[in-house]
Amino acid sequence: MSTLDLRRASTVDEALRILHDEPRTPIAGATDVYVALNFGQPMPTRYLDIWALDELRTIGVRGDTLVLGAMASFTSLIHSPLVADRLPMLIEAAKLVGGAQIQNRGTLGGNIANGSPAGDSLPVLAAVDAVLVLRSVTGTRRVAITEFYTGYRKSVLRPDELITAIEVAPFAGRQYFRKVGTRAALAISKIVLAGVRDATPRIAFGSVAPTVVRARATEQALGAGATIEEASEILAGEIAPIDDLRSSASYRMRVATNLLHHFWSS
Ligand SMILES: Cc1cc2nc3c(=O)[nH]c(=O)nc-3n(C[C@H](O)[C@H](O)[C@H](O)COP(=O)(O)OP(=O)(O)OC[C@H]3O[C@@H](n4cnc5c(N)ncnc54)[C@H](O)[C@@H]3O)c2cc1C
């Protein structure tokens, strides 16, 4: 007999009520939760399946803001004309998440809530100052993704809240996304750079620190006319790659610098 206790919600309101009444871990596509359950980590035993919440799958525009439902799968992002028009670098990122099965099940909200610094959507969302919509029975609050994480896989998300949507206001500039992994498909990133090249450039890195990093000093230097060599030195003070089983800190630093050069020259 399984020791796990699962409930299912069929509406957002029902899900929020359940999370308010009893502590439960939401499961969206389960692509991260299943892995954790099967690796013997200490895990919660009570879960709430939110896969049926179709109302969180909508991708649309409100006013001039792109609104991505938190349950949008990577596959739906890849095929969305709105995302292609406004945030094509998110499509590039989504295409490199796992393989087809993971793209079908994995959700944008799950990638954000899981909070891995290697989550491929996070640098894209950080570079464009995306805002997360967090809902509970007591109300809705909006938190910038750059304010969401408080440490390694820690965030301000409360146990009674769901991420319901991700909002991206319009912005100008050319988008750039590059993921460096062991191979092109089915690889967790060693380094990711997402950026927007404009008079005020925006640059975010994944896998270089406990959380996604917005390289603000580097952005400001480049925007003020610093050379790429000067900007690279500033970047070295803004990121803190680590040695782990996927890569060494020195390799990651070198690749981060190379990506910065590529971003700025492309
Ligand atoms: C083989 C494989 C390859 C992978 N490759 C990549 C890759 O290349 N790049 C990458 O970034 N990731 C990768 N992943 C990780 C994973 O697929 C993504 O992080 C995915 O986006 C998780 O979404 P999910 O819906 O499956 O999340 P789940 O596993 O359902 O949930 C993950 C966490 O988020 C919470 N959560 C989910 N939805 C919400 C919500 N709406 N509100 C609040 N909390 C929520 C859950 O409680 C849980 O803590 C891979 C995973 C596997 C198994």
Short mmCIF file of C-alpha atoms and ligand atoms in Angstrom, two decimals:
data_model
loop_
_atom_site.label_atom_id
_atom_site.label_comp_id
_atom_site.label_asym_id
_atom_site.label_seq_id
_atom_site.Cartn_x
_atom_site.Cartn_y
_atom_site.Cartn_z
CA MET A 1 0.00 0.00 0.00
CA SER A 2 1.23 3.47 -0.83
CA THR A 3 1.89 5.70 2.13
CA LEU A 4 1.09 8.71 -0.03
CA ASP A 5 -2.19 10.54 0.32
CA LEU A 6 -3.50 12.18 -2.86
CA ARG A 7 -6.44 14.51 -3.41
CA ARG A 8 -7.56 15.96 -6.70
CA ALA A 9 -9.03 19.39 -7.33
CA SER A 10 -11.16 20.23 -10.34
CA THR A 11 -11.26 24.03 -9.99
CA VAL A 12 -8.77 26.63 -8.79
CA ASP A 13 -11.12 27.69 -6.00
CA GLU A 14 -11.39 24.10 -4.79
CA ALA A 15 -7.61 23.68 -4.91
CA LEU A 16 -7.05 26.87 -2.92
CA ARG A 17 -9.64 25.84 -0.34
CA ILE A 18 -7.93 22.48 0.16
CA LEU A 19 -4.50 24.15 0.50
CA HIS A 20 -5.97 26.56 3.02
CA ASP A 21 -7.54 23.78 5.11
CA GLU A 22 -4.66 21.28 5.16
CA PRO A 23 -0.97 21.27 4.21
CA ARG A 24 -0.55 19.52 0.85
CA THR A 25 2.07 19.69 -1.87
CA PRO A 26 0.61 20.60 -5.26
CA ILE A 27 1.45 18.31 -8.18
CA ALA A 28 1.13 19.74 -11.68
CA GLY A 29 2.91 17.67 -14.37
CA ALA A 30 4.76 15.72 -11.64
CA THR A 31 7.98 15.64 -13.67
CA ASP A 32 9.99 17.01 -10.75
CA VAL A 33 7.89 15.51 -7.94
CA TYR A 34 8.15 11.95 -9.32
CA VAL A 35 11.90 12.20 -9.63
CA ALA A 36 12.21 13.40 -6.04
CA LEU A 37 9.89 10.65 -4.78
CA ASN A 38 12.00 8.01 -6.48
CA PHE A 39 15.36 9.21 -5.21
CA GLY A 40 14.69 8.52 -1.59
CA GLN A 41 14.72 12.14 -0.47
CA PRO A 42 12.60 12.98 2.57
CA MET A 43 9.35 14.00 0.92
CA PRO A 44 5.92 15.13 2.04
CA THR A 45 3.26 12.41 2.06
CA ARG A 46 0.19 14.52 1.28
CA TYR A 47 -0.34 15.79 -2.26
CA LEU A 48 -2.88 17.77 -4.24
CA ASP A 49 -3.18 16.95 -7.94
CA ILE A 50 -3.90 20.16 -9.87
CA TRP A 51 -3.50 18.69 -13.38
CA ALA A 52 -7.22 19.14 -14.13
CA LEU A 53 -7.14 22.92 -13.63
CA ASP A 54 -7.56 23.84 -17.30
CA GLU A 55 -8.35 27.43 -16.34
CA LEU A 56 -4.63 27.80 -15.56
CA ARG A 57 -3.56 26.66 -19.05
CA THR A 58 -4.65 29.79 -20.93
CA ILE A 59 -2.07 31.82 -22.81
CA GLY A 60 -3.45 35.27 -23.63
CA VAL A 61 -2.99 39.03 -23.60
CA ARG A 62 -4.62 41.35 -21.08
CA GLY A 63 -4.27 45.01 -22.04
CA ASP A 64 -0.80 44.86 -23.51
CA THR A 65 0.54 42.29 -21.04
CA LEU A 66 1.26 38.71 -22.05
CA VAL A 67 -0.36 36.40 -19.50
CA LEU A 68 0.86 32.80 -19.32
CA GLY A 69 -1.21 30.37 -17.28
CA ALA A 70 0.96 28.60 -14.72
CA MET A 71 -0.21 25.21 -16.00
CA ALA A 72 0.84 25.97 -19.58
CA SER A 73 3.01 23.06 -20.66
CA PHE A 74 6.27 23.58 -22.50
CA THR A 75 4.59 22.05 -25.58
CA SER A 76 1.78 24.60 -25.48
CA LEU A 77 4.32 27.43 -25.12
CA ILE A 78 6.24 26.09 -28.12
CA HIS A 79 3.07 26.14 -30.26
CA SER A 80 1.69 29.47 -29.05
CA PRO A 81 1.63 32.24 -31.71
CA LEU A 82 1.43 34.83 -28.92
CA VAL A 83 4.60 33.56 -27.29
CA ALA A 84 6.28 33.35 -30.72
CA ASP A 85 5.37 36.97 -31.33
CA ARG A 86 6.28 38.43 -27.93
CA LEU A 87 8.67 36.11 -26.15
CA PRO A 88 10.35 33.85 -28.72
CA MET A 89 13.26 33.13 -26.37
CA LEU A 90 10.83 31.30 -24.10
CA ILE A 91 10.08 28.98 -27.01
CA GLU A 92 13.81 28.38 -27.50
CA ALA A 93 14.07 27.54 -23.81
CA ALA A 94 10.97 25.29 -23.85
CA LYS A 95 12.28 23.31 -26.82
CA LEU A 96 15.38 22.39 -24.83
CA VAL A 97 13.54 21.22 -21.70
CA GLY A 98 13.93 17.43 -21.43
CA GLY A 99 12.35 15.59 -24.37
CA ALA A 100 8.84 15.50 -25.86
CA GLN A 101 7.31 13.65 -22.92
CA ILE A 102 8.68 16.13 -20.38
CA GLN A 103 7.59 19.05 -22.57
CA ASN A 104 4.05 17.60 -22.69
CA ARG A 105 3.76 17.17 -18.92
CA GLY A 106 6.11 19.80 -17.49
CA THR A 107 4.53 23.16 -16.73
CA LEU A 108 5.91 26.67 -16.52
CA GLY A 109 4.54 27.07 -12.98
CA GLY A 110 6.19 23.81 -11.94
CA ASN A 111 9.54 24.96 -13.31
CA ILE A 112 9.24 28.20 -11.32
CA ALA A 113 7.95 26.65 -8.07
CA ASN A 114 10.53 23.86 -8.18
CA GLY A 115 13.10 26.63 -8.00
CA SER A 116 16.12 24.80 -9.36
CA PRO A 117 18.78 27.33 -10.40
CA ALA A 118 19.07 25.17 -13.54
CA GLY A 119 15.39 25.68 -14.47
CA ASP A 120 15.54 26.77 -18.09
CA SER A 121 12.58 29.15 -18.06
CA LEU A 122 13.86 31.15 -15.10
CA PRO A 123 16.56 33.27 -16.81
CA VAL A 124 14.08 34.10 -19.59
CA LEU A 125 11.49 35.27 -17.07
CA ALA A 126 14.07 37.14 -14.98
CA ALA A 127 15.48 38.95 -18.03
CA VAL A 128 12.05 40.32 -18.93
CA ASP A 129 11.02 41.19 -15.35
CA ALA A 130 8.14 38.75 -15.35
CA VAL A 131 5.63 39.05 -12.51
CA LEU A 132 4.22 35.96 -10.81
CA VAL A 133 0.57 35.93 -9.81
CA LEU A 134 0.17 34.07 -6.49
CA ARG A 135 -3.33 33.20 -5.31
CA SER A 136 -4.75 31.90 -2.05
CA VAL A 137 -8.23 31.97 -0.54
CA THR A 138 -7.26 35.22 1.14
CA GLY A 139 -6.39 37.02 -2.09
CA THR A 140 -3.99 37.58 -4.94
CA ARG A 141 -0.53 39.08 -4.81
CA ARG A 142 1.96 39.83 -7.53
CA VAL A 143 5.68 39.22 -7.00
CA ALA A 144 8.44 40.00 -9.47
CA ILE A 145 10.35 36.82 -10.30
CA THR A 146 13.53 38.66 -9.34
CA GLU A 147 12.08 39.01 -5.80
CA PHE A 148 10.55 35.52 -5.63
CA TYR A 149 13.55 33.38 -4.65
CA THR A 150 15.13 33.74 -1.21
CA GLY A 151 17.77 31.01 -1.52
CA TYR A 152 18.50 27.62 -3.05
CA ARG A 153 15.04 26.24 -3.95
CA LYS A 154 13.46 28.62 -1.43
CA SER A 155 10.90 31.25 -2.30
CA VAL A 156 8.30 33.56 -0.84
CA LEU A 157 5.50 31.23 -2.05
CA ARG A 158 3.32 30.29 0.93
CA PRO A 159 2.05 26.72 1.41
CA ASP A 160 -1.54 27.89 0.89
CA GLU A 161 -0.74 29.63 -2.41
CA LEU A 162 -0.62 28.53 -6.02
CA ILE A 163 1.22 30.27 -8.80
CA THR A 164 -1.67 30.91 -11.16
CA ALA A 165 -0.09 33.01 -13.91
CA ILE A 166 3.02 34.72 -15.16
CA GLU A 167 2.72 38.25 -16.56
CA VAL A 168 5.15 39.77 -19.02
CA ALA A 169 4.79 43.47 -19.82
CA PRO A 170 5.81 44.64 -23.29
CA PHE A 171 9.46 45.49 -23.79
CA ALA A 172 11.76 46.47 -26.64
CA GLY A 173 14.97 44.84 -27.79
CA ARG A 174 16.36 41.72 -29.40
CA GLN A 175 15.99 38.53 -27.41
CA TYR A 176 18.81 36.05 -26.87
CA PHE A 177 18.73 32.61 -25.26
CA ARG A 178 21.53 30.13 -25.01
CA LYS A 179 21.70 26.95 -22.95
CA VAL A 180 24.97 25.09 -22.58
CA GLY A 181 24.60 21.49 -21.49
CA THR A 182 26.36 18.21 -22.04
CA ARG A 183 24.42 17.71 -25.26
CA ALA A 184 21.59 19.40 -27.14
CA ALA A 185 18.69 17.20 -25.94
CA LEU A 186 17.72 15.82 -22.56
CA ALA A 187 20.46 17.62 -20.69
CA ILE A 188 20.20 19.73 -17.56
CA SER A 189 21.92 23.04 -18.18
CA LYS A 190 25.45 23.83 -17.07
CA ILE A 191 24.89 27.51 -17.87
CA VAL A 192 22.00 29.48 -19.34
CA LEU A 193 22.02 33.09 -20.48
CA ALA A 194 18.83 34.88 -21.44
CA GLY A 195 19.04 38.51 -22.44
CA VAL A 196 17.41 41.41 -24.18
CA ARG A 197 19.71 43.63 -26.20
CA ASP A 198 18.62 47.24 -26.16
CA ALA A 199 20.00 50.62 -25.02
CA THR A 200 19.35 49.29 -21.51
CA PRO A 201 20.34 45.63 -21.83
CA ARG A 202 18.87 42.98 -19.55
CA ILE A 203 20.82 39.85 -18.72
CA ALA A 204 19.98 36.85 -16.55
CA PHE A 205 21.96 33.67 -15.88
CA GLY A 206 20.93 30.22 -14.70
CA SER A 207 23.14 27.65 -12.95
CA VAL A 208 25.65 30.19 -11.69
CA ALA A 209 24.36 30.73 -8.14
CA PRO A 210 21.79 29.28 -5.69
CA THR A 211 19.05 31.15 -7.58
CA VAL A 212 18.59 32.63 -11.03
CA VAL A 213 20.74 35.77 -11.23
CA ARG A 214 19.97 39.07 -12.89
CA ALA A 215 23.37 40.60 -13.75
CA ARG A 216 22.40 44.20 -13.08
CA ALA A 217 25.87 45.73 -12.67
CA THR A 218 26.98 44.08 -15.91
CA GLU A 219 23.86 45.37 -17.67
CA GLN A 220 24.46 48.89 -16.42
CA ALA A 221 28.10 48.83 -17.48
CA LEU A 222 27.26 47.66 -20.99
CA GLY A 223 24.43 50.17 -21.24
CA ALA A 224 26.84 52.95 -20.22
CA GLY A 225 29.35 51.99 -22.92
CA ALA A 226 31.78 49.68 -21.10
CA THR A 227 33.81 47.33 -23.28
CA ILE A 228 32.86 43.67 -23.22
CA GLU A 229 36.16 42.96 -21.40
CA GLU A 230 35.27 45.47 -18.69
CA ALA A 231 31.75 44.02 -18.47
CA SER A 232 33.17 40.49 -18.14
CA GLU A 233 35.20 41.57 -15.12
CA ILE A 234 32.09 43.03 -13.54
CA LEU A 235 30.18 39.85 -14.30
CA ALA A 236 32.80 37.82 -12.41
CA GLY A 237 31.79 39.72 -9.27
CA GLU A 238 28.09 39.15 -9.84
CA ILE A 239 27.92 35.37 -10.29
CA ALA A 240 29.25 32.59 -8.12
CA PRO A 241 29.29 29.31 -10.05
CA ILE A 242 29.95 26.17 -8.03
CA ASP A 243 31.70 22.86 -8.61
CA ASP A 244 29.18 20.02 -8.85
CA LEU A 245 28.74 16.73 -10.66
CA ARG A 246 27.68 18.50 -13.84
CA SER A 247 30.55 20.96 -14.14
CA SER A 248 33.38 22.85 -12.46
CA ALA A 249 33.13 26.43 -11.23
CA SER A 250 36.00 27.56 -13.46
CA TYR A 251 34.42 26.00 -16.56
CA ARG A 252 31.09 27.65 -15.76
CA MET A 253 32.77 31.03 -15.28
CA ARG A 254 34.54 30.71 -18.62
CA VAL A 255 31.33 29.71 -20.40
CA ALA A 256 29.37 32.52 -18.74
CA THR A 257 31.94 35.02 -20.04
CA ASN A 258 31.84 33.48 -23.53
CA LEU A 259 28.04 33.66 -23.56
CA LEU A 260 28.16 37.30 -22.50
CA HIS A 261 30.51 38.05 -25.43
CA HIS A 262 28.21 36.14 -27.81
CA PHE A 263 25.11 37.90 -26.52
CA TRP A 264 26.69 41.31 -26.92
CA SER A 265 28.15 40.67 -30.37
CA SER A 266 25.17 38.89 -31.96
C1 LIG B 1 13.92 13.54 -17.63
C2 LIG B 1 13.73 14.96 -17.17
C3 LIG B 1 14.34 16.00 -17.87
C4 LIG B 1 14.18 17.31 -17.45
N1 LIG B 1 14.80 18.29 -18.18
C5 LIG B 1 14.68 19.59 -17.79
C6 LIG B 1 15.35 20.61 -18.52
O1 LIG B 1 16.03 20.37 -19.52
N2 LIG B 1 15.19 21.89 -18.09
C7 LIG B 1 14.42 22.21 -16.99
O2 LIG B 1 14.30 23.38 -16.66
N3 LIG B 1 13.78 21.24 -16.28
C8 LIG B 1 13.90 19.94 -16.65
N4 LIG B 1 13.28 18.95 -15.94
C9 LIG B 1 12.53 19.33 -14.73
C10 LIG B 1 11.00 19.50 -14.90
O3 LIG B 1 10.50 18.83 -16.03
C11 LIG B 1 10.57 20.98 -14.96
O4 LIG B 1 11.06 21.67 -13.82
C12 LIG B 1 9.06 21.16 -15.06
O5 LIG B 1 8.78 22.46 -15.50
C13 LIG B 1 8.31 20.90 -13.76
O6 LIG B 1 6.93 21.11 -14.01
P1 LIG B 1 5.84 20.10 -13.43
O7 LIG B 1 4.51 20.66 -13.79
O8 LIG B 1 6.10 18.71 -13.86
O9 LIG B 1 6.12 20.26 -11.86
P2 LIG B 1 5.77 19.24 -10.66
O10 LIG B 1 6.75 18.13 -10.65
O11 LIG B 1 4.32 18.90 -10.69
O12 LIG B 1 6.01 20.22 -9.42
C14 LIG B 1 7.30 20.73 -9.16
C15 LIG B 1 7.22 21.62 -7.91
O13 LIG B 1 6.43 22.77 -8.18
C16 LIG B 1 5.28 22.85 -7.32
N5 LIG B 1 4.21 23.37 -8.18
C17 LIG B 1 3.86 22.92 -9.41
N6 LIG B 1 2.95 23.72 -9.95
C18 LIG B 1 2.68 24.69 -9.03
C19 LIG B 1 1.83 25.84 -9.02
N7 LIG B 1 1.04 26.16 -10.07
N8 LIG B 1 1.81 26.61 -7.93
C20 LIG B 1 2.60 26.32 -6.87
N9 LIG B 1 3.45 25.26 -6.81
C21 LIG B 1 3.48 24.46 -7.90
C22 LIG B 1 5.09 21.45 -6.79
O14 LIG B 1 4.49 21.45 -5.52
C23 LIG B 1 6.53 20.95 -6.72
O15 LIG B 1 7.14 21.42 -5.55
C24 LIG B 1 13.40 17.62 -16.32
C25 LIG B 1 12.76 16.58 -15.60
C26 LIG B 1 12.93 15.28 -16.02
C27 LIG B 1 12.25 14.16 -15.26
#
